[in-house]
XYZ file of C-alpha atoms in Angstrom:
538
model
C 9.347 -155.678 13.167
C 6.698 -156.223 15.987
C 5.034 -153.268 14.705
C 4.708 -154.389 11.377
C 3.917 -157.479 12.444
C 0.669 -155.825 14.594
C -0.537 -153.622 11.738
C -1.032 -157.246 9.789
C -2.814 -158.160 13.305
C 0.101 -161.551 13.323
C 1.549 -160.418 16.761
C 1.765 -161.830 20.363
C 0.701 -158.208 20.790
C -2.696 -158.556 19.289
C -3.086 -162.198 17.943
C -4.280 -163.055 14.784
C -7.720 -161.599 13.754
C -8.886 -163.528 11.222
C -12.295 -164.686 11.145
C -13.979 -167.796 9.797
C -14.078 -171.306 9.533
C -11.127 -173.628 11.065
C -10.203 -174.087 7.432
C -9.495 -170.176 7.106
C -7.964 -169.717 10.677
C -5.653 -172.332 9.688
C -4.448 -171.310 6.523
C -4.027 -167.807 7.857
C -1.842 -169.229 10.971
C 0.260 -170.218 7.565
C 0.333 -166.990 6.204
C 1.110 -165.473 9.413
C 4.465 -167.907 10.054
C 7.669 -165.101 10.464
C 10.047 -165.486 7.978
C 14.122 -165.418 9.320
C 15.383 -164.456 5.620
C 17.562 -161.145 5.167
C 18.840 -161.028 2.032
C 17.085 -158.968 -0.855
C 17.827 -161.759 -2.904
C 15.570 -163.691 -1.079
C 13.238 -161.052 -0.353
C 10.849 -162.859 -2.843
C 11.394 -166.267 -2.328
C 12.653 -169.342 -3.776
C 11.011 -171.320 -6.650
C 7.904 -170.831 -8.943
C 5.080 -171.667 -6.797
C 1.399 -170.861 -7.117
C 2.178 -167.840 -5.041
C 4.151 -166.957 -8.196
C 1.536 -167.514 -10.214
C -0.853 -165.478 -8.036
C 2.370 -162.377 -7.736
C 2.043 -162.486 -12.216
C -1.789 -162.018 -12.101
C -0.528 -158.764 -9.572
C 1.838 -157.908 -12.562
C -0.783 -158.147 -15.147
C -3.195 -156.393 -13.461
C -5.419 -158.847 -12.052
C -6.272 -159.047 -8.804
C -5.416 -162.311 -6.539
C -7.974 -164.214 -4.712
C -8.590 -162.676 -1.256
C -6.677 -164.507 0.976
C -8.490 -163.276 3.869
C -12.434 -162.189 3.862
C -12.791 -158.225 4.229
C -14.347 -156.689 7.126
C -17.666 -155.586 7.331
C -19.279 -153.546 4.982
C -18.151 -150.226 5.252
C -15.850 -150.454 7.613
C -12.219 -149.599 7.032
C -9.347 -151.994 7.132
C -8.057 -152.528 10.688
C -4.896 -154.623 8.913
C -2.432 -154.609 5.766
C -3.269 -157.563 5.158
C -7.110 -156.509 4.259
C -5.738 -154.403 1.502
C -6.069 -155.437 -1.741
C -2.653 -156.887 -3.186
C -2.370 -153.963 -6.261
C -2.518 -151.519 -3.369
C 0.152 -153.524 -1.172
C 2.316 -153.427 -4.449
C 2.806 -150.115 -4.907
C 3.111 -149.370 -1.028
C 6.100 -152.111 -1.056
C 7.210 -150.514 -4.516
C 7.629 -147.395 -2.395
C 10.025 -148.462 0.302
C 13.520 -148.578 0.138
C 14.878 -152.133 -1.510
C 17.512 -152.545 1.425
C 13.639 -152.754 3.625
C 12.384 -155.175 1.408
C 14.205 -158.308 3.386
C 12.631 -157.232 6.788
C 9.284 -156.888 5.528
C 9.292 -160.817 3.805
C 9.951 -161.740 7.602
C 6.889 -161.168 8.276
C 4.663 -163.147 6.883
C 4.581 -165.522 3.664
C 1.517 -163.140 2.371
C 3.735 -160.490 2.007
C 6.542 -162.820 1.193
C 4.358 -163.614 -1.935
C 3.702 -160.085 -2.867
C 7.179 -159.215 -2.661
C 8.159 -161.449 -5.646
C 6.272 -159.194 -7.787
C 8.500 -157.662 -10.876
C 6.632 -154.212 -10.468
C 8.199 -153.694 -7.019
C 11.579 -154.428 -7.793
C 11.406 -152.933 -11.642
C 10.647 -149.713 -9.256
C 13.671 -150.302 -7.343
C 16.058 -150.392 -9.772
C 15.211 -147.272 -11.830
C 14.415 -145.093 -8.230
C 17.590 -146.021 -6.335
C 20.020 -146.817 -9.608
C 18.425 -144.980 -12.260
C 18.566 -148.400 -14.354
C 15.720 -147.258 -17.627
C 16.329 -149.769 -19.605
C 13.135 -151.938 -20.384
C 13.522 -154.487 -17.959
C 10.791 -156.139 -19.216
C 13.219 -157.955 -21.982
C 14.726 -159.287 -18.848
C 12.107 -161.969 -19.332
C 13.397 -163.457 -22.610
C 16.587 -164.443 -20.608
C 14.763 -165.384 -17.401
C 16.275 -163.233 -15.476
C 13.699 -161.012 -13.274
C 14.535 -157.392 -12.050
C 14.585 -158.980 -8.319
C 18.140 -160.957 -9.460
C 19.189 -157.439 -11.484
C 18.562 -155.621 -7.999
C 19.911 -157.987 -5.685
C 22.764 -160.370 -7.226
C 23.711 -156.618 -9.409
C 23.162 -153.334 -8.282
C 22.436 -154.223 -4.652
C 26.022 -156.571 -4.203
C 28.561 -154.372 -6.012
C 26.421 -150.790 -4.579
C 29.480 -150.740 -2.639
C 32.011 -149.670 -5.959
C 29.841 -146.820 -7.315
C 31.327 -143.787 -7.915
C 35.124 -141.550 -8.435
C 38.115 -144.162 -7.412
C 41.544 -143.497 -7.768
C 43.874 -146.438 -8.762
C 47.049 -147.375 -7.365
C 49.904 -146.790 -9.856
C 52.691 -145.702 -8.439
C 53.507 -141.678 -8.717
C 50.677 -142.120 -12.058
C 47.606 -142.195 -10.356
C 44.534 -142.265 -12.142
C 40.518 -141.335 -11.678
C 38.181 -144.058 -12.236
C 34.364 -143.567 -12.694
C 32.538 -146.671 -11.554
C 28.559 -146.313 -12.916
C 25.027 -148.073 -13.914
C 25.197 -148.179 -17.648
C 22.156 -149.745 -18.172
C 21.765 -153.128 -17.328
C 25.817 -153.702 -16.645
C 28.003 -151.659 -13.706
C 30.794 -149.883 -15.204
C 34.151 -149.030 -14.521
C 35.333 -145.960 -17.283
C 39.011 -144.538 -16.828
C 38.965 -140.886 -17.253
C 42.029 -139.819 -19.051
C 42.564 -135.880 -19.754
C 43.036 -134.647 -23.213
C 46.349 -134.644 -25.466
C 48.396 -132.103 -24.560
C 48.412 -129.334 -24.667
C 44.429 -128.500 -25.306
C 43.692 -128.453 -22.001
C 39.892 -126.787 -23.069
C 38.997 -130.438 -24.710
C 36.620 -133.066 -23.048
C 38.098 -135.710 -21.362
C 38.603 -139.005 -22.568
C 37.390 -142.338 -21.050
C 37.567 -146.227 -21.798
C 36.056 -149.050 -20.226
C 38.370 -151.171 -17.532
C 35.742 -153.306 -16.271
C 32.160 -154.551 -16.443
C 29.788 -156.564 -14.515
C 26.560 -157.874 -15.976
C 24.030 -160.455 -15.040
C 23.952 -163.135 -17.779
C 21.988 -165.976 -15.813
C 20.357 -166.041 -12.150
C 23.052 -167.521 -10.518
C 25.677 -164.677 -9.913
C 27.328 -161.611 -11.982
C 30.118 -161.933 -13.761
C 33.057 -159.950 -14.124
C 34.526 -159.084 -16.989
C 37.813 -157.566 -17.823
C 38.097 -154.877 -20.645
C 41.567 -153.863 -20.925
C 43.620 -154.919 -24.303
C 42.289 -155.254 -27.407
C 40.882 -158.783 -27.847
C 37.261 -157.675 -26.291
C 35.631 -158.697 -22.696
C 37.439 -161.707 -20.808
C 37.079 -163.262 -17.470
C 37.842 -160.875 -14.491
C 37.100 -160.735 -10.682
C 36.519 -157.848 -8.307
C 37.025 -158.188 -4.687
C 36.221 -155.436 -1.655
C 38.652 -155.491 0.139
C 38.064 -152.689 2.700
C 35.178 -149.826 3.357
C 35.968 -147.113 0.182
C 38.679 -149.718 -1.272
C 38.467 -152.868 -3.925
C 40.170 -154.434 -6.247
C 40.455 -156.221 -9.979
C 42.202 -159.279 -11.262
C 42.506 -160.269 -14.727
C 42.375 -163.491 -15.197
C 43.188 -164.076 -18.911
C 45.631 -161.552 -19.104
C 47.116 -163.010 -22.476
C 44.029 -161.082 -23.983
C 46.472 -157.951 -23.526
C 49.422 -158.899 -25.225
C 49.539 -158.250 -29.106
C 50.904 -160.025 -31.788
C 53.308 -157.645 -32.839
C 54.858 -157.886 -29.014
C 56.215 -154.926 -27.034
C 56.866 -152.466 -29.580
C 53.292 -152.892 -30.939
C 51.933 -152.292 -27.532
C 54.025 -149.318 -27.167
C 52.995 -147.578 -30.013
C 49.183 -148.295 -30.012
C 49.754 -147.139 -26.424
C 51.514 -143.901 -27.444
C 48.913 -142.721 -29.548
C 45.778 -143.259 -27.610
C 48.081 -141.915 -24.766
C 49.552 -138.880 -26.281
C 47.746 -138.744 -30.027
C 51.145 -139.006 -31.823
C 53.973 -141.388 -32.246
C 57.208 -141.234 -30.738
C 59.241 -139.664 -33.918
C 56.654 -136.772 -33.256
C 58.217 -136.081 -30.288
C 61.744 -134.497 -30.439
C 62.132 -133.414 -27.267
C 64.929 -136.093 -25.552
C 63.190 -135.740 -22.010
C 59.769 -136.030 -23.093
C 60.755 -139.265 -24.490
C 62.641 -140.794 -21.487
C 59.264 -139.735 -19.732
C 56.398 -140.949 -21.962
C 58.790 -144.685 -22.158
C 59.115 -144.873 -18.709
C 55.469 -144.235 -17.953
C 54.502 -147.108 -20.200
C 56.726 -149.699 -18.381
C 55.778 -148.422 -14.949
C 51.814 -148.739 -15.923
C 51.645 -151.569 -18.373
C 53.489 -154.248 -15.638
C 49.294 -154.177 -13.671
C 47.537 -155.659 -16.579
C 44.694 -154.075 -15.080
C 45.344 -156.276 -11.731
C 44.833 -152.580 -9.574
C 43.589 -152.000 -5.757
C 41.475 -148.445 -6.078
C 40.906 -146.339 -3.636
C 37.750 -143.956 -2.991
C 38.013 -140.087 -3.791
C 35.269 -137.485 -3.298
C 34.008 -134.093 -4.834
C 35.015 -131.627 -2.765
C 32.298 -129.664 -0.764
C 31.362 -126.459 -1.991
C 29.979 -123.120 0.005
C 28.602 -119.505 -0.714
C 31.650 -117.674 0.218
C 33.974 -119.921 -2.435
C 35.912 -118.122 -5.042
C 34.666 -120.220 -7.489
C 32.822 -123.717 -7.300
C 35.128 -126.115 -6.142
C 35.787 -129.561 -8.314
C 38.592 -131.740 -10.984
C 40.639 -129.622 -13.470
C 42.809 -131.004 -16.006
C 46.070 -128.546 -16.172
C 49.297 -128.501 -18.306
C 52.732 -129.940 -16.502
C 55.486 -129.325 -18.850
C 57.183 -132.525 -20.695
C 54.645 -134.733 -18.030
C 51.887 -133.942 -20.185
C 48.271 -133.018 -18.643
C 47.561 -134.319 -15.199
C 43.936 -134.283 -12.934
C 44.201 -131.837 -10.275
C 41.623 -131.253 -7.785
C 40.750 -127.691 -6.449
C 38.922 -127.231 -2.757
C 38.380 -124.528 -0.251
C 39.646 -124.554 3.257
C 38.851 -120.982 4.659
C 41.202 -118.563 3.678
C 43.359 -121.056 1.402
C 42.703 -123.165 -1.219
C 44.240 -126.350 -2.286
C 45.417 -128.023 -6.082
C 45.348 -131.534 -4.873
C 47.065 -133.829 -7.890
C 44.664 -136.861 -8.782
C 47.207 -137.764 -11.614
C 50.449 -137.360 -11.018
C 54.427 -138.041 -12.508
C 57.656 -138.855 -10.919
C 58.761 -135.461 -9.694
C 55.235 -134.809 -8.054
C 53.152 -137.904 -7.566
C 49.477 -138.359 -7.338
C 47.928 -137.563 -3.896
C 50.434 -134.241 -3.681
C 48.956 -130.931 -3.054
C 50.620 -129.227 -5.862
C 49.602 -125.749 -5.760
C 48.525 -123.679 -2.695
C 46.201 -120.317 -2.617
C 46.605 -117.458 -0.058
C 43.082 -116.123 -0.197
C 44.083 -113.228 2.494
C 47.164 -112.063 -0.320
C 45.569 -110.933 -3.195
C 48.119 -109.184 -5.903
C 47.901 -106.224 -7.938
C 49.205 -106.746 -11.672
C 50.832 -103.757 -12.867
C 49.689 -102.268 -16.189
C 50.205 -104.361 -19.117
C 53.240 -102.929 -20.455
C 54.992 -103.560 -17.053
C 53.930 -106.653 -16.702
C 55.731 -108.106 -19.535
C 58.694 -107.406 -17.464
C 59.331 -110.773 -15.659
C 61.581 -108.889 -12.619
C 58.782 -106.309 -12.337
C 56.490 -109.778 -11.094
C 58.899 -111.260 -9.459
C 59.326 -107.864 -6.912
C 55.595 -108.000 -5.945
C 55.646 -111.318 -5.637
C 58.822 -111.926 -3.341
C 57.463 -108.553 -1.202
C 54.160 -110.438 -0.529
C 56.361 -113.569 0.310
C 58.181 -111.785 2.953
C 55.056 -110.445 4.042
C 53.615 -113.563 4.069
C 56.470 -115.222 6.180
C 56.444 -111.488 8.949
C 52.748 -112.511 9.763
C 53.415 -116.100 10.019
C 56.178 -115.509 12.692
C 54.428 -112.807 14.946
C 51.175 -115.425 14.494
C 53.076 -118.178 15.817
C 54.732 -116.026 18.731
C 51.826 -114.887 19.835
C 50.441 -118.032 20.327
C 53.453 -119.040 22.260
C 53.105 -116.242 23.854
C 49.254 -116.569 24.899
C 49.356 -120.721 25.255
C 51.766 -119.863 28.214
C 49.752 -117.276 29.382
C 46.521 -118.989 29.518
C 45.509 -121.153 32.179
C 44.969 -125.062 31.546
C 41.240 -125.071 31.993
C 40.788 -122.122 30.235
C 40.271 -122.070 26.290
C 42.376 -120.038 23.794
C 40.780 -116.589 22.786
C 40.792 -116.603 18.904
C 43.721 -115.595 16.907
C 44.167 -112.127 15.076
C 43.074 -113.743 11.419
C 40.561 -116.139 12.969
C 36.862 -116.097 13.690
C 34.267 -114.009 12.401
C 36.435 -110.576 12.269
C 38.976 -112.387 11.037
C 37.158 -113.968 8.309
C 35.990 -110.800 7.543
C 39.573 -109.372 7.027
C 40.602 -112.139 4.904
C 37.774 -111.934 2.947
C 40.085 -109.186 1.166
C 41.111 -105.883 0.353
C 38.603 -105.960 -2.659
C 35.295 -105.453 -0.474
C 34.222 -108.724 -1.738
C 34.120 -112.351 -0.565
C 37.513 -113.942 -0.583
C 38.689 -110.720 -2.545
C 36.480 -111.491 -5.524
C 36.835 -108.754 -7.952
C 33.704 -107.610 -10.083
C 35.679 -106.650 -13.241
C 38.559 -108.364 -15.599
C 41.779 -106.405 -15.987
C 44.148 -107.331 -19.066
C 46.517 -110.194 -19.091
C 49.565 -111.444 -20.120
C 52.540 -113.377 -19.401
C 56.320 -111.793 -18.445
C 58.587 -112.442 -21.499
C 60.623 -115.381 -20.276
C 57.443 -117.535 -19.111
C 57.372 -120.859 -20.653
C 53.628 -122.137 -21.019
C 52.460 -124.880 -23.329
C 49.604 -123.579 -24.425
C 49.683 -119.997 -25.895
C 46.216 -119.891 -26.157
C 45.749 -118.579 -22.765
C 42.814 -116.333 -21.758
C 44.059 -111.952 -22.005
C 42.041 -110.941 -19.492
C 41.481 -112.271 -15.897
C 39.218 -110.826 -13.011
C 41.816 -111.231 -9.562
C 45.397 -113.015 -8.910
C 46.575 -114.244 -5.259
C 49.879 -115.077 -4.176
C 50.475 -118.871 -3.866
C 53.153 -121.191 -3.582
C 53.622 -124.397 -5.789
C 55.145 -127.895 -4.693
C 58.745 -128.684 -7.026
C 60.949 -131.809 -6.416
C 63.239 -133.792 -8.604
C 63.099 -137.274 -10.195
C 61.165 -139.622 -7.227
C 60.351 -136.861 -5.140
C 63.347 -135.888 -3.897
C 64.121 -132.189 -2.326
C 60.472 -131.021 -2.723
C 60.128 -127.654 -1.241
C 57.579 -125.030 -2.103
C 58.203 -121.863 -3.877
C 56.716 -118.595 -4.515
C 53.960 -118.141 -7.712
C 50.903 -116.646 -8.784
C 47.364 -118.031 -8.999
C 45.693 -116.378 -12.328
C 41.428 -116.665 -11.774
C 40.703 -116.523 -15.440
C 36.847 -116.968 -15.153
C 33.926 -119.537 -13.211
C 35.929 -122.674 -15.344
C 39.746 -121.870 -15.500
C 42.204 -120.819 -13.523
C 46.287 -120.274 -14.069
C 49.431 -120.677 -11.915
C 52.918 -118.720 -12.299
C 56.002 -121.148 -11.141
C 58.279 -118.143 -10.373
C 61.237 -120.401 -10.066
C 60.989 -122.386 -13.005
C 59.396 -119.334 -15.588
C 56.880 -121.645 -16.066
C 52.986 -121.158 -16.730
C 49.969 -123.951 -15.877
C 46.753 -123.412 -17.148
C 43.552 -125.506 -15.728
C 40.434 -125.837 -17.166
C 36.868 -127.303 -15.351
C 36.630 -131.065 -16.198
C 32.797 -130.555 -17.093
C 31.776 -134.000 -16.019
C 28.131 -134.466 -13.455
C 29.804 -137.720 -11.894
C 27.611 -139.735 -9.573
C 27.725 -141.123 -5.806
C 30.716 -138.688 -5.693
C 29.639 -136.500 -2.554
C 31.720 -136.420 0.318
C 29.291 -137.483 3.603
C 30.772 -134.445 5.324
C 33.671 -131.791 5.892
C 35.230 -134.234 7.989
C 35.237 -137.197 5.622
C 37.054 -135.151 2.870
C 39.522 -133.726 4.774
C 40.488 -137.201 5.975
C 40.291 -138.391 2.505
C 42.930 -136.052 1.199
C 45.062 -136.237 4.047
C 44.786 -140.038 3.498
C 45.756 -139.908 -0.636
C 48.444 -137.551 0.947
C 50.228 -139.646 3.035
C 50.374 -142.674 0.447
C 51.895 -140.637 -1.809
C 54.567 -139.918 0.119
């Protein structure tokens, strides 16, 4: 602040060097009074003035009158405030719109300039990507200072990949600009089982700036169009929505009309479509557990997970096939020599925020020909040899590190592991001479007789399979344990998994969304995100 306040020559540093009559010196003593104000909002000051008058001419193109006489001839200018105002404009239109406050402290010159539309028009397509015309903003008299700082600026805070709580259900919310309203869309996967169609979204909420006084909050849920809502941040990376008017849900027809309207944008069918007993105790149940919110939710933040080089493919949300539960959002990341199938959806056997699948990136399997490999006991012997292989290194891992931690001397740090560090790596990397045992060419594919999979229209040929182990439990979670399987790499956007003990097949495909203000800060921050969705799951 002082030294913004000395390049405008208004500091106890350097005084004020205006020159001219007592008139002039007094006025700029005026100009030069510190302002205390904070708030982008107020960044451009209160009422229309004839400083407002003087920041439209700025808009239009015309310049203001000089407010302070220019130096000599020649002679550059020693101050900001010798600029001309156009040039001040876009200088301010260049700065970051959370600076904006600071710099209206300093003076009520650049107070003045600050309530310029150009700057804050700037603003909002730079930093929000807002490209609407905002100039129609004028017909409503709202400028794009109140879109910037009673909008986008206030509610920055809920942009981007949530995921509500619901119970074992889970969800992934997308929370956007959409022009000149903020967005929340609910991703839903596609109906099973054509797990290679684009996902599915609807509108929850919305928040749009009708006068200058405040936002409002709309709710979106039901059928009877926008009603009053509320939002509320609760925490850092958590909020929440009320409806307010939640008879807007409810249908004439009552319950059973809900159900079934529910049931087909749910599922794409009614309920006499579906014959399976089970399936139906589990699509009914869902719709009682989820419809009891009427949107009244607390979400929590999720991020993309961070990719690298040496990844076996590029890490991100798949929507995969669970049996009777439908399709459910699973997230895949990379953590060294294993990767993780984190559940963003989830059901009542294994809930949302439950790593469902894990990938030994050190094991990679060798199919037998085709002809064998319809043989479901010929799989399951490779399989259970690598498990016991698996379960050898884990136990002469952790006694040698019994072994060395009582060895080694207090002060002293641990020598890496056999497995860790850079050799290590390296021997993980795999047996195929490739990063994380990437294989260059595709080998045929099919499944053992006996494999159930809900979609038969699985890829035949796949480039490398790992050894794994998937995440079962019964009804609420109850006896989960993990059990042997193979992971299937199909190609760059799907992937498969083998639940030896059930006979049962998943197959993922890429949800190919670009979602915004998604990217995890660091390592660290994602980790502690999923062990955080993780732990309130269980």
């Amino acid at each position: 602040m002082a030294v913004c306040a000395r390049l405008c020559g208004v500091g106890p540093a350097r005084g004020c060097r205006r020159r001219g009559s007592a008139r002039e010196q007094r006025r700029g003593a005026a100009d030069s009074e510190p302002d205390t104000d904070t708030d982008p909002e107020e960044a451009g000051g209160g009422g229309v003035t004839e400083d407002d008058e003087a920041a439209e001419r700025i808009e239009g193109g015309r310049p203001l009158p000089p407010s302070v006489e220019p130096g000599p001839a020649g002679r550059a200018p020693l101050s900001l405030l010798e600029l001309p105002p156009e040039l001040l404009v876009q200088i301010f239109g260049s700065l970051p719109g959370t600076d904006l406050p600071s710099l209206a402290r300093v003076c009520t010159t650049f107070r003045r300039i600050l309530r310029t539309d150009t700057i804050w028009r700037r603003r909002c397509r730079e930093e929000y990507g807002v490209c609407e015309n905002l100039r129609k903003l004028e017909i409503t008299g709202v400028s794009c200072r109140d879109v910037y700082a009673k909008l986008l600026h206030r509610y920055r805070h809920i942009l981007g990949l949530w995921q509500p709580d619901i119970g074992p259900y889970g969800g992934l919310l997308n929370v956007v600009v959409d022009g000149l309203f903020i967005i929340g869309w609910m991703y839903l996967p596609p109906h099973d089982p054509h797990v290679d169609d684009p996902m599915r979204f609807k509108p929850l909420f919305r928040i749009h700036l009708m006068e200058r006084k405040c936002a409002t909050v709309e709710c979106m849920y039901g059928h009877k169009g926008p009603h009053n809502g509320h939002i509320q941040i609760v925490k850092k990376d958590e909020f929440s929505t009320k409806c307010n008017q939640t008879d807007h849900h409810r249908m004439s027809g009552g319950r059973q009309e809900e159900f079934r309207t529910w049931l087909r944008e749910e599922w794409g069918r009614t309920l006499e479509d579906i014959f399976h007993e089970h399936m139906q105790e589990l699509i009914l149940m869902k719709f009682i557990y989820t419809s009891q919110y009427d949107n009244c939710l607390t979400y929590r933040r999720i991020y993309l997970p961070p990719s690298s080089p040496e990844d076996l493919i590029q890490p991100g949300l798949f929507k995969g096939t669970y049996g009777s539960h439908g399709l459910e959002i699973v997230m895949l990341s990379f953590h060294g020599k294993k990767a993780k199938g984190t559940k963003i959806t989830g059901d009542p056997n294994i809930p949302a925020g439950q790593q469902t699948v894990e990938i030994d990136l050190a094991h990679p399997l060798q199919l037998p020909d085709i002809e064998n490999l319809r043989d479901f006991s010929e799989l399951s012997r490779i399989v259970l040899q690598v498990q016991e292989q698996v379960r050898r290194e884990e136990q002469q891992q952790q006694g040698e590190e019994e072994e060395e931690h009582s060895q080694q001397p207090a002060s002293q740090p641990a020598s890496p592991l056999p497995g860790e560090g850079a050799e290590g790596a390296e021997t993980a990397a795999g047996a195929e001479g490739t990063p994380q045992g990437k294989a260059p060419a595709s080998q045929p594919f099919v499944l053992p007789m006996g494999v159930i999979s809900r979609n038969e229209d699985y890829p035949r040929t796949c480039r490398i399979c790992f050894y794994g182990t998937g995440l079962i439990a019964g009804h609420g979670f109850t006896s989960p344990e993990r059990t042997p399987g193979v992971f299937v790499l199909f190609d760059d956007d799907r992937f498969g998994f083998i639940w030896l003990e059930l006979k049962s097949f998943s197959l993922y495909s890429r949800i190919k969304v670009s979602f915004q203000n998604a990217q995890a800060p660091s390592r660290e921050a994602f980790d502690e995100m999923l062990k955080n969705i993780q732990s309130l799951a269980t």
